[in-house]
Amino acid sequence: MKSMLKVALIDDNEEYGQALALRASQIGLNITHCTNLRDGIQAIKNDSEIGGLILDGHCKIDPDTPAADDFLPAAQREVDILASSFDRYLYVIINSAYPEKYESIFKRFEFVHKTSDNSLLLQKVQSGISALDESTLRQKFQAEIRQLNKLFPSSNRERELLTILRRMHSMDIVQVQNALNTIRKIFEALLDTVCEEQDVPSRLDRKAQIDYLSGRK
């Protein structure tokens, strides 16, 4: 069975969020609803499988602040930080009752008019997340990712592996070098886990560890 695609919704209308999440679940979308930007970004950081973000046009930045027009600029900054510092690239769409108010400013994001049935919104989210490189890689290497998470729960190894798989498509030598360095870190972490499990003598260098495990010493 194909797993549901995950998306974060930031909208301060709780009733609307619950209704949208229910409808989304019927077409294979799992919505995490937050009523402010701070909680929404934290939810994305906590769940590496979230690939999309639905933003209200006028919403809260923090739980204790009123909804305001500075929400979208703050959200755009957070999305940029996720990409540059956490290697998270999301499909982002703005769901507003007044899209014409923001379209000329936030040209990088898609827009839909907030309507009662939200069919267009959910279709765009589903297509947008499915088209992400990371979604394709997750589907192709789901067995490997599952095994890596089993070996290293509560770690950043999954994110490192996805970074490698995406960057290795590039011919840029610097990116390839960075990917190879990350591969080395994952390999060393795997080797440390095996050595601990197999009671390999301490103070051996990497080559000696491999020799010992292979039975040559």
Short mmCIF file of N, CA and C in Angstrom, two decimals, residues 6-22 24 30-37 39-41 43-44 50 52-56 59 71 93-95 114 118 121-122 125:
data_model
loop_
_atom_site.label_atom_id
_atom_site.label_comp_id
_atom_site.label_asym_id
_atom_site.label_seq_id
_atom_site.Cartn_x
_atom_site.Cartn_y
_atom_site.Cartn_z
N LYS A 6 2.81 13.63 3.27
CA LYS A 6 2.64 14.45 4.46
C LYS A 6 2.82 15.93 4.13
N VAL A 7 1.95 16.74 4.74
CA VAL A 7 1.99 18.19 4.50
C VAL A 7 1.66 18.91 5.79
N ALA A 8 2.29 20.06 6.01
CA ALA A 8 1.98 20.90 7.16
C ALA A 8 1.05 22.02 6.72
N LEU A 9 0.05 22.31 7.54
CA LEU A 9 -0.87 23.41 7.31
C LEU A 9 -0.72 24.41 8.45
N ILE A 10 -0.48 25.68 8.11
CA ILE A 10 -0.44 26.73 9.12
C ILE A 10 -1.60 27.68 8.87
N ASP A 11 -2.59 27.59 9.74
CA ASP A 11 -3.81 28.39 9.61
C ASP A 11 -4.40 28.53 11.01
N ASP A 12 -4.71 29.75 11.42
CA ASP A 12 -5.17 29.95 12.80
C ASP A 12 -6.64 29.62 13.03
N ASN A 13 -7.32 29.17 11.98
CA ASN A 13 -8.71 28.72 12.10
C ASN A 13 -8.72 27.22 12.37
N GLU A 14 -8.93 26.83 13.62
CA GLU A 14 -8.86 25.42 13.99
C GLU A 14 -9.94 24.58 13.31
N GLU A 15 -11.14 25.11 13.24
CA GLU A 15 -12.23 24.36 12.60
C GLU A 15 -11.94 24.11 11.13
N TYR A 16 -11.42 25.13 10.45
CA TYR A 16 -11.06 24.98 9.04
C TYR A 16 -9.97 23.94 8.88
N GLY A 17 -8.95 24.00 9.74
CA GLY A 17 -7.84 23.05 9.65
C GLY A 17 -8.29 21.61 9.84
N GLN A 18 -9.18 21.38 10.78
CA GLN A 18 -9.68 20.03 11.03
C GLN A 18 -10.47 19.51 9.83
N ALA A 19 -11.28 20.38 9.25
CA ALA A 19 -12.09 19.97 8.10
C ALA A 19 -11.20 19.66 6.90
N LEU A 20 -10.18 20.50 6.68
CA LEU A 20 -9.28 20.27 5.55
C LEU A 20 -8.48 18.99 5.74
N ALA A 21 -8.02 18.74 6.96
CA ALA A 21 -7.25 17.53 7.24
C ALA A 21 -8.09 16.29 6.99
N LEU A 22 -9.36 16.32 7.36
CA LEU A 22 -10.25 15.18 7.15
C LEU A 22 -10.44 14.91 5.66
N ALA A 24 -8.44 15.87 3.23
CA ALA A 24 -7.16 15.49 2.63
C ALA A 24 -6.86 14.01 2.85
N ASN A 30 -1.73 13.43 4.39
CA ASN A 30 -1.75 13.47 5.86
C ASN A 30 -1.35 14.87 6.30
N ILE A 31 -2.31 15.64 6.81
CA ILE A 31 -2.07 17.03 7.18
C ILE A 31 -1.77 17.16 8.67
N THR A 32 -0.67 17.84 8.98
CA THR A 32 -0.37 18.26 10.35
C THR A 32 -0.76 19.73 10.47
N HIS A 33 -1.77 20.02 11.27
CA HIS A 33 -2.29 21.38 11.35
C HIS A 33 -1.72 22.12 12.55
N CYS A 34 -1.15 23.29 12.31
CA CYS A 34 -0.68 24.17 13.38
C CYS A 34 -1.31 25.55 13.18
N THR A 35 -1.53 26.25 14.28
CA THR A 35 -2.22 27.54 14.20
C THR A 35 -1.28 28.73 14.19
N ASN A 36 0.04 28.49 14.18
CA ASN A 36 1.00 29.59 14.11
C ASN A 36 2.28 29.11 13.47
N LEU A 37 3.09 30.06 12.99
CA LEU A 37 4.29 29.74 12.24
C LEU A 37 5.32 28.99 13.07
N ASP A 39 5.07 26.93 15.65
CA ASP A 39 4.74 25.52 15.84
C ASP A 39 4.77 24.75 14.53
N GLY A 40 4.37 25.41 13.44
CA GLY A 40 4.38 24.75 12.14
C GLY A 40 5.78 24.39 11.67
N ILE A 41 6.72 25.32 11.81
CA ILE A 41 8.10 25.04 11.40
C ILE A 41 8.71 23.96 12.29
N ALA A 43 7.09 21.52 13.68
CA ALA A 43 6.48 20.26 13.25
C ALA A 43 7.19 19.71 12.02
N ILE A 44 7.59 20.59 11.11
CA ILE A 44 8.33 20.17 9.91
C ILE A 44 9.70 19.62 10.30
N ILE A 50 7.56 15.23 6.00
CA ILE A 50 6.68 16.31 5.54
C ILE A 50 7.32 16.98 4.32
N GLY A 52 5.34 19.13 2.09
CA GLY A 52 4.59 20.29 1.62
C GLY A 52 4.18 21.20 2.75
N LEU A 53 3.88 22.44 2.39
CA LEU A 53 3.48 23.44 3.37
C LEU A 53 2.37 24.31 2.78
N ILE A 54 1.22 24.32 3.46
CA ILE A 54 0.11 25.19 3.09
C ILE A 54 0.08 26.37 4.05
N LEU A 55 0.14 27.57 3.51
CA LEU A 55 0.18 28.78 4.34
C LEU A 55 -1.09 29.59 4.16
N ASP A 56 -1.66 30.05 5.27
CA ASP A 56 -2.72 31.05 5.22
C ASP A 56 -2.07 32.38 4.83
N CYS A 59 -1.97 35.25 9.22
CA CYS A 59 -1.94 34.26 10.31
C CYS A 59 -1.00 34.72 11.42
N PHE A 71 3.08 37.83 8.56
CA PHE A 71 3.18 36.37 8.63
C PHE A 71 3.88 35.78 7.41
N ILE A 93 2.48 26.37 -0.90
CA ILE A 93 1.35 27.01 -1.57
C ILE A 93 0.64 27.90 -0.56
N ILE A 94 0.20 29.07 -1.02
CA ILE A 94 -0.50 30.03 -0.16
C ILE A 94 -1.99 29.94 -0.46
N ASN A 95 -2.75 29.68 0.58
CA ASN A 95 -4.20 29.48 0.48
C ASN A 95 -4.88 30.68 1.12
N LYS A 114 -8.97 30.66 -1.36
CA LYS A 114 -9.57 29.86 -0.29
C LYS A 114 -11.07 29.70 -0.56
N ASN A 118 -12.11 23.30 -1.56
CA ASN A 118 -10.65 23.13 -1.54
C ASN A 118 -10.13 22.03 -2.45
N LEU A 121 -6.86 23.19 -4.25
CA LEU A 121 -5.75 23.26 -3.30
C LEU A 121 -5.15 21.87 -3.06
N LEU A 122 -5.98 20.89 -2.76
CA LEU A 122 -5.49 19.56 -2.44
C LEU A 122 -4.87 18.87 -3.66
N VAL A 125 -1.39 20.44 -4.04
CA VAL A 125 -0.49 19.95 -2.99
C VAL A 125 -0.03 18.53 -3.31
#
